[in-house]
PDB file of C-alpha atoms in Angstrom:
ATOM      1  CA  MET A 576      -4.205   0.222 -10.035  1.00 88.00           C
ATOM      2  CA  ARG A 577      -7.028  -2.261 -10.038  1.00 92.00           C
ATOM      3  CA  ASP A 578     -10.494  -0.743  -9.888  1.00 93.00           C
ATOM      4  CA  ARG A 579     -12.320  -4.073  -9.436  1.00 93.00           C
ATOM      5  CA  LEU A 580     -11.733  -6.652  -6.702  1.00 92.00           C
ATOM      6  CA  GLU A 581     -13.248  -9.985  -5.783  1.00 90.00           C
ATOM      7  CA  VAL A 582     -14.015 -10.018  -2.057  1.00 87.00           C
ATOM      8  CA  SER A 583     -15.701 -13.408  -1.804  1.00 82.00           C
ATOM      9  CA  SER A 584     -18.027 -15.483  -3.885  1.00 73.00           C
ATOM     10  CA  GLY A 585     -20.852 -13.136  -4.665  1.00 86.00           C
ATOM     11  CA  LEU A 586     -19.254  -9.974  -3.266  1.00 93.00           C
ATOM     12  CA  ARG A 587     -17.091  -7.585  -5.292  1.00 96.00           C
ATOM     13  CA  LEU A 588     -15.660  -4.089  -5.117  1.00 97.00           C
ATOM     14  CA  ARG A 589     -15.732  -1.839  -8.151  1.00 98.00           C
ATOM     15  CA  ARG A 590     -15.125   1.799  -8.809  1.00 98.00           C
ATOM     16  CA  TRP A 591     -18.273   3.915  -8.577  1.00 98.00           C
ATOM     17  CA  SER A 592     -19.820   5.001 -11.875  1.00 96.00           C
ATOM     18  CA  SER A 593     -22.278   7.689 -12.920  1.00 96.00           C
ATOM     19  CA  ALA A 594     -24.873   4.934 -13.428  1.00 97.00           C
ATOM     20  CA  ASP A 595     -24.939   4.434  -9.638  1.00 98.00           C
ATOM     21  CA  ALA A 596     -26.805   7.660  -8.838  1.00 97.00           C
ATOM     22  CA  GLY A 597     -30.038   5.819  -8.035  1.00 97.00           C
ATOM     23  CA  ALA A 598     -28.285   3.427  -5.657  1.00 97.00           C
ATOM     24  CA  VAL A 599     -26.527   6.323  -3.904  1.00 97.00           C
ATOM     25  CA  LEU A 600     -29.782   8.239  -3.565  1.00 96.00           C
ATOM     26  CA  ALA A 601     -31.534   5.141  -2.156  1.00 96.00           C
ATOM     27  CA  ALA A 602     -28.737   4.468   0.355  1.00 96.00           C
ATOM     28  CA  PHE A 603     -28.726   8.051   1.611  1.00 95.00           C
ATOM     29  CA  ALA A 604     -32.518   8.001   2.068  1.00 95.00           C
ATOM     30  CA  ASP A 605     -31.832   6.058   5.287  1.00 93.00           C
ATOM     31  CA  PRO A 606     -31.755   8.610   8.154  1.00 90.00           C
ATOM     32  CA  VAL A 607     -28.607   7.078   9.711  1.00 87.00           C
ATOM     33  CA  MET A 608     -26.733   7.958   6.524  1.00 90.00           C
ATOM     34  CA  SER A 609     -27.206  11.707   6.973  1.00 81.00           C
ATOM     35  CA  TRP A 610     -23.767  12.017   8.608  1.00 81.00           C
ATOM     36  CA  GLN A 611     -21.934  10.164   5.847  1.00 85.00           C
ATOM     37  CA  ALA A 612     -21.656  12.986   3.326  1.00 87.00           C
ATOM     38  CA  ALA A 613     -20.509  16.576   3.344  1.00 84.00           C
ATOM     39  CA  GLU A 614     -23.894  17.665   2.002  1.00 88.00           C
ATOM     40  CA  PRO A 615     -27.299  15.986   2.239  1.00 89.00           C
ATOM     41  CA  VAL A 616     -27.737  13.468  -0.577  1.00 95.00           C
ATOM     42  CA  VAL A 617     -31.483  13.827  -1.037  1.00 94.00           C
ATOM     43  CA  THR A 618     -31.760  14.703  -4.744  1.00 96.00           C
ATOM     44  CA  TRP A 619     -30.532  13.193  -7.995  1.00 96.00           C
ATOM     45  CA  ALA A 620     -28.259  16.214  -8.430  1.00 97.00           C
ATOM     46  CA  ALA A 621     -26.710  15.659  -4.991  1.00 96.00           C
ATOM     47  CA  ALA A 622     -26.195  11.951  -5.734  1.00 97.00           C
ATOM     48  CA  ARG A 623     -24.458  12.850  -8.994  1.00 97.00           C
ATOM     49  CA  ARG A 624     -22.253  15.398  -7.152  1.00 97.00           C
ATOM     50  CA  TRP A 625     -21.331  12.695  -4.615  1.00 97.00           C
ATOM     51  CA  LEU A 626     -20.295  10.399  -7.465  1.00 98.00           C
ATOM     52  CA  VAL A 627     -18.369  13.156  -9.273  1.00 97.00           C
ATOM     53  CA  ALA A 628     -16.463  13.908  -6.059  1.00 97.00           C
ATOM     54  CA  ARG A 629     -15.492  10.212  -5.737  1.00 97.00           C
ATOM     55  CA  ALA A 630     -14.270  10.187  -9.362  1.00 97.00           C
ATOM     56  CA  GLU A 631     -12.283  13.416  -8.925  1.00 97.00           C
ATOM     57  CA  GLN A 632     -10.602  12.101  -5.773  1.00 96.00           C
ATOM     58  CA  TRP A 633      -9.690   8.857  -7.557  1.00 97.00           C
ATOM     59  CA  ASP A 634      -8.283  10.679 -10.577  1.00 96.00           C
ATOM     60  CA  ALA A 635      -6.227  12.959  -8.309  1.00 96.00           C
ATOM     61  CA  GLY A 636      -4.926  10.013  -6.248  1.00 95.00           C
ATOM     62  CA  ALA A 637      -6.380  11.619  -3.109  1.00 96.00           C
ATOM     63  CA  GLY A 638      -9.020   8.989  -2.366  1.00 97.00           C
ATOM     64  CA  PHE A 639     -10.281   5.701  -3.705  1.00 98.00           C
ATOM     65  CA  ALA A 640     -13.935   4.763  -3.218  1.00 98.00           C
ATOM     66  CA  PHE A 641     -15.394   1.425  -4.215  1.00 98.00           C
ATOM     67  CA  ALA A 642     -18.999   0.336  -4.500  1.00 98.00           C
ATOM     68  CA  VAL A 643     -19.520  -3.002  -2.772  1.00 97.00           C
ATOM     69  CA  VAL A 644     -21.793  -5.031  -5.039  1.00 97.00           C
ATOM     70  CA  ASP A 645     -23.308  -8.499  -5.069  1.00 95.00           C
ATOM     71  CA  GLY A 646     -23.124 -11.014  -7.909  1.00 93.00           C
ATOM     72  CA  ALA A 647     -25.999  -9.309  -9.709  1.00 94.00           C
ATOM     73  CA  GLY A 648     -24.270  -5.918  -9.515  1.00 95.00           C
ATOM     74  CA  THR A 649     -26.613  -4.501  -6.862  1.00 96.00           C
ATOM     75  CA  VAL A 650     -24.899  -1.839  -4.753  1.00 97.00           C
ATOM     76  CA  LEU A 651     -24.721  -2.957  -1.124  1.00 97.00           C
ATOM     77  CA  GLY A 652     -22.377  -0.334   0.280  1.00 97.00           C
ATOM     78  CA  ASN A 653     -19.228   1.724   0.008  1.00 97.00           C
ATOM     79  CA  VAL A 654     -15.653   1.266   1.206  1.00 97.00           C
ATOM     80  CA  ALA A 655     -13.028   3.912   0.635  1.00 98.00           C
ATOM     81  CA  VAL A 656      -9.513   5.003   1.401  1.00 98.00           C
ATOM     82  CA  GLY A 657      -9.388   8.784   1.609  1.00 97.00           C
ATOM     83  CA  SER A 658      -7.102  11.490   2.936  1.00 96.00           C
ATOM     84  CA  VAL A 659      -4.225   9.743   1.196  1.00 97.00           C
ATOM     85  CA  ASP A 660      -0.866  11.138   2.264  1.00 97.00           C
ATOM     86  CA  ARG A 661       1.791   9.904  -0.180  1.00 96.00           C
ATOM     87  CA  ARG A 662       4.689  11.281   1.869  1.00 97.00           C
ATOM     88  CA  HIS A 663       3.807   9.170   4.884  1.00 98.00           C
ATOM     89  CA  ARG A 664       1.967   6.458   2.920  1.00 98.00           C
ATOM     90  CA  THR A 665      -1.174   6.736   5.039  1.00 98.00           C
ATOM     91  CA  GLY A 666      -4.894   6.805   4.384  1.00 98.00           C
ATOM     92  CA  TRP A 667      -8.239   6.970   6.177  1.00 98.00           C
ATOM     93  CA  VAL A 668     -10.710   4.122   5.674  1.00 98.00           C
ATOM     94  CA  SER A 669     -14.444   4.697   5.700  1.00 96.00           C
ATOM     95  CA  TYR A 670     -17.415   2.520   4.915  1.00 96.00           C
ATOM     96  CA  TRP A 671     -21.177   2.408   4.891  1.00 95.00           C
ATOM     97  CA  THR A 672     -23.714  -0.276   4.108  1.00 95.00           C
ATOM     98  CA  ALA A 673     -27.156   0.125   2.568  1.00 94.00           C
ATOM     99  CA  ALA A 674     -29.929  -0.637   5.065  1.00 92.00           C
ATOM    100  CA  THR A 675     -31.024  -3.744   3.154  1.00 92.00           C
ATOM    101  CA  ALA A 676     -27.519  -5.251   3.257  1.00 93.00           C
ATOM    102  CA  ARG A 677     -26.594  -4.755   6.912  1.00 92.00           C
ATOM    103  CA  GLY A 678     -25.589  -7.710   9.030  1.00 90.00           C
ATOM    104  CA  ARG A 679     -24.291  -9.756   6.082  1.00 90.00           C
ATOM    105  CA  GLY A 680     -20.545  -9.047   6.343  1.00 91.00           C
ATOM    106  CA  VAL A 681     -20.607  -6.470   3.534  1.00 94.00           C
ATOM    107  CA  ALA A 682     -18.739  -3.781   5.484  1.00 94.00           C
ATOM    108  CA  SER A 683     -16.171  -6.077   7.117  1.00 94.00           C
ATOM    109  CA  GLY A 684     -15.449  -7.995   3.906  1.00 94.00           C
ATOM    110  CA  GLY A 685     -15.224  -4.801   1.895  1.00 96.00           C
ATOM    111  CA  CYS A 686     -13.077  -3.093   4.520  1.00 96.00           C
ATOM    112  CA  ALA A 687     -10.606  -5.996   4.668  1.00 95.00           C
ATOM    113  CA  ALA A 688     -10.433  -6.105   0.860  1.00 96.00           C
ATOM    114  CA  VAL A 689      -9.895  -2.355   0.473  1.00 97.00           C
ATOM    115  CA  ALA A 690      -7.134  -2.473   3.100  1.00 97.00           C
ATOM    116  CA  ALA A 691      -5.319  -5.233   1.193  1.00 96.00           C
ATOM    117  CA  TRP A 692      -5.780  -3.221  -2.014  1.00 97.00           C
ATOM    118  CA  ALA A 693      -4.424  -0.044  -0.353  1.00 98.00           C
ATOM    119  CA  PHE A 694      -1.270  -1.869   0.736  1.00 98.00           C
ATOM    120  CA  GLU A 695      -0.719  -3.756  -2.533  1.00 96.00           C
ATOM    121  CA  ASP A 696      -1.988  -1.388  -5.226  1.00 96.00           C
ATOM    122  CA  ALA A 697      -1.801   2.079  -3.682  1.00 97.00           C
ATOM    123  CA  GLY A 698       1.473   1.466  -1.839  1.00 97.00           C
ATOM    124  CA  LEU A 699       0.197   2.679   1.521  1.00 98.00           C
ATOM    125  CA  PHE A 700       1.682   1.468   4.805  1.00 98.00           C
ATOM    126  CA  ARG A 701      -0.743   2.685   7.500  1.00 98.00           C
ATOM    127  CA  LEU A 702      -4.522   2.876   7.382  1.00 98.00           C
ATOM    128  CA  GLU A 703      -6.659   4.482  10.046  1.00 98.00           C
ATOM    129  CA  LEU A 704     -10.365   4.517  10.718  1.00 97.00           C
ATOM    130  CA  GLY A 705     -12.561   5.791  13.471  1.00 96.00           C
ATOM    131  CA  HIS A 706     -16.100   5.297  14.703  1.00 95.00           C
ATOM    132  CA  ARG A 707     -18.262   6.915  17.322  1.00 93.00           C
ATOM    133  CA  VAL A 708     -17.867   5.057  20.611  1.00 95.00           C
ATOM    134  CA  ASN A 709     -21.637   4.561  20.682  1.00 92.00           C
ATOM    135  CA  ASN A 710     -21.483   2.476  17.479  1.00 91.00           C
ATOM    136  CA  PRO A 711     -20.377  -1.029  18.551  1.00 93.00           C
ATOM    137  CA  ALA A 712     -21.344  -2.563  15.201  1.00 92.00           C
ATOM    138  CA  SER A 713     -18.849  -0.321  13.421  1.00 94.00           C
ATOM    139  CA  CYS A 714     -16.233  -1.355  15.954  1.00 95.00           C
ATOM    140  CA  GLY A 715     -16.994  -4.989  15.068  1.00 94.00           C
ATOM    141  CA  VAL A 716     -16.437  -4.216  11.393  1.00 95.00           C
ATOM    142  CA  ALA A 717     -13.080  -2.571  12.123  1.00 96.00           C
ATOM    143  CA  ARG A 718     -11.887  -5.460  14.284  1.00 96.00           C
ATOM    144  CA  ALA A 719     -13.082  -8.097  11.797  1.00 95.00           C
ATOM    145  CA  ALA A 720     -11.142  -6.283   9.056  1.00 95.00           C
ATOM    146  CA  GLY A 721      -7.936  -6.445  11.112  1.00 96.00           C
ATOM    147  CA  PHE A 722      -7.836  -2.900  12.491  1.00 97.00           C
ATOM    148  CA  ALA A 723      -6.392  -2.691  16.017  1.00 96.00           C
ATOM    149  CA  VAL A 724      -7.740  -0.237  18.573  1.00 97.00           C
ATOM    150  CA  GLU A 725      -5.313   2.607  19.293  1.00 97.00           C
ATOM    151  CA  GLY A 726      -7.296   4.899  21.561  1.00 97.00           C
ATOM    152  CA  ILE A 727     -10.096   7.399  22.026  1.00 97.00           C
ATOM    153  CA  GLN A 728     -10.242  10.805  20.399  1.00 96.00           C
ATOM    154  CA  ARG A 729     -12.336  12.905  22.758  1.00 97.00           C
ATOM    155  CA  GLY A 730     -14.979  15.153  21.227  1.00 96.00           C
ATOM    156  CA  ARG A 731     -13.668  14.410  17.706  1.00 95.00           C
ATOM    157  CA  LEU A 732     -16.965  14.649  15.778  1.00 92.00           C
ATOM    158  CA  GLU A 733     -19.945  16.967  16.002  1.00 91.00           C
ATOM    159  CA  TYR A 734     -23.361  15.984  14.665  1.00 87.00           C
ATOM    160  CA  ASP A 735     -26.447  18.099  15.213  1.00 86.00           C
ATOM    161  CA  GLY A 736     -24.664  20.153  17.872  1.00 93.00           C
ATOM    162  CA  VAL A 737     -23.560  17.119  19.901  1.00 94.00           C
ATOM    163  CA  ARG A 738     -19.889  16.184  20.308  1.00 97.00           C
ATOM    164  CA  HIS A 739     -18.954  12.499  19.993  1.00 95.00           C
ATOM    165  CA  ASP A 740     -15.861  10.637  21.114  1.00 97.00           C
ATOM    166  CA  VAL A 741     -14.277   8.449  18.451  1.00 97.00           C
ATOM    167  CA  GLU A 742     -12.390   5.214  18.864  1.00 97.00           C
ATOM    168  CA  LEU A 743      -9.365   5.173  16.563  1.00 97.00           C
ATOM    169  CA  HIS A 744      -8.248   1.946  14.874  1.00 98.00           C
ATOM    170  CA  ALA A 745      -5.291   1.331  12.582  1.00 98.00           C
ATOM    171  CA  ARG A 746      -3.865  -1.409  10.411  1.00 98.00           C
ATOM    172  CA  LEU A 747      -0.321  -1.602   9.059  1.00 98.00           C
ATOM    173  CA  ALA A 748       0.866  -3.296   5.902  1.00 97.00           C
ATOM    174  CA  THR A 749       2.993  -5.529   8.135  1.00 97.00           C
ATOM    175  CA  ASP A 750       0.018  -6.700  10.240  1.00 95.00           C
ATOM    176  CA  ALA A 751      -1.284 -10.213   9.702  1.00 89.00           C
ATOM    177  CA  CYS A 752      -4.299 -10.496   7.439  1.00 84.00           C
ATOM    178  CA  PRO A 753      -7.507 -10.994   9.408  1.00 83.00           C
ATOM    179  CA  ALA A 754      -9.030 -14.450   9.419  1.00 73.00           C
ATOM    180  CA  PRO A 755     -12.462 -14.674   7.791  1.00 64.00           C
ATOM    181  CA  ALA A 756     -14.993 -14.025  10.516  1.00 50.00           C
ATOM    182  CA  ALA A 757     -18.635 -14.535  11.126  1.00 41.00           C
ATOM    183  CA  ARG A 758     -20.904 -11.651  10.279  1.00 39.00           C
ATOM    184  CA  PRO A 759     -19.884  -8.866  12.665  1.00 38.00           C
ATOM    185  CA  GLY A 760     -23.307  -7.309  13.066  1.00 41.00           C
ATOM    186  CA  ARG A 761     -25.145  -4.365  11.638  1.00 42.00           C
ATOM    187  CA  ALA A 762     -22.885  -1.418  10.913  1.00 46.00           C
ATOM    188  CA  PRO A 763     -24.582   1.487   9.174  1.00 48.00           C
ATOM    189  CA  ALA A 764     -21.720   3.910   9.324  1.00 50.00           C
ATOM    190  CA  GLY A 765     -18.536   4.991  11.131  1.00 54.00           C
TER     191      GLY A 765
END
């Protein structure tokens, strides 16, 4: 399986490495990122644990996370296919963008590229993703990456004691590839 992909001129996906701890720590310093990890990523040790977990998932074939980087190698975000179910050939797509890179098509370009990779390299057939209904920018990313809306999951997520409805999107290997789109807007997280 490829662990590096060209998304567009100046935008690439590559497997996360231990050298990315500083970039992970910087990205998670943004308050909107607090919901994007199982544990707070506020120390170097936590950033290293986040990276180790991504590597372990990759090695086990359970999840595949890519750093989205620019031409200089600067980390701009993350796109991943997790919860891989080999029996049903399904996976769950997630993404986040560093605060300094939002609004530049990083998430939508990375999401479209990781979907194509999941179908071609990982042999998956169906990909799902979800976002809080109060996050229209994330919805724009999903749509720009070719994910069709399938419905609302009521009360699906809980953050800080508040339940949130989630809009579910999916893309099949047989769906047409999305046309390149204009920048979909600022999407911090799903």
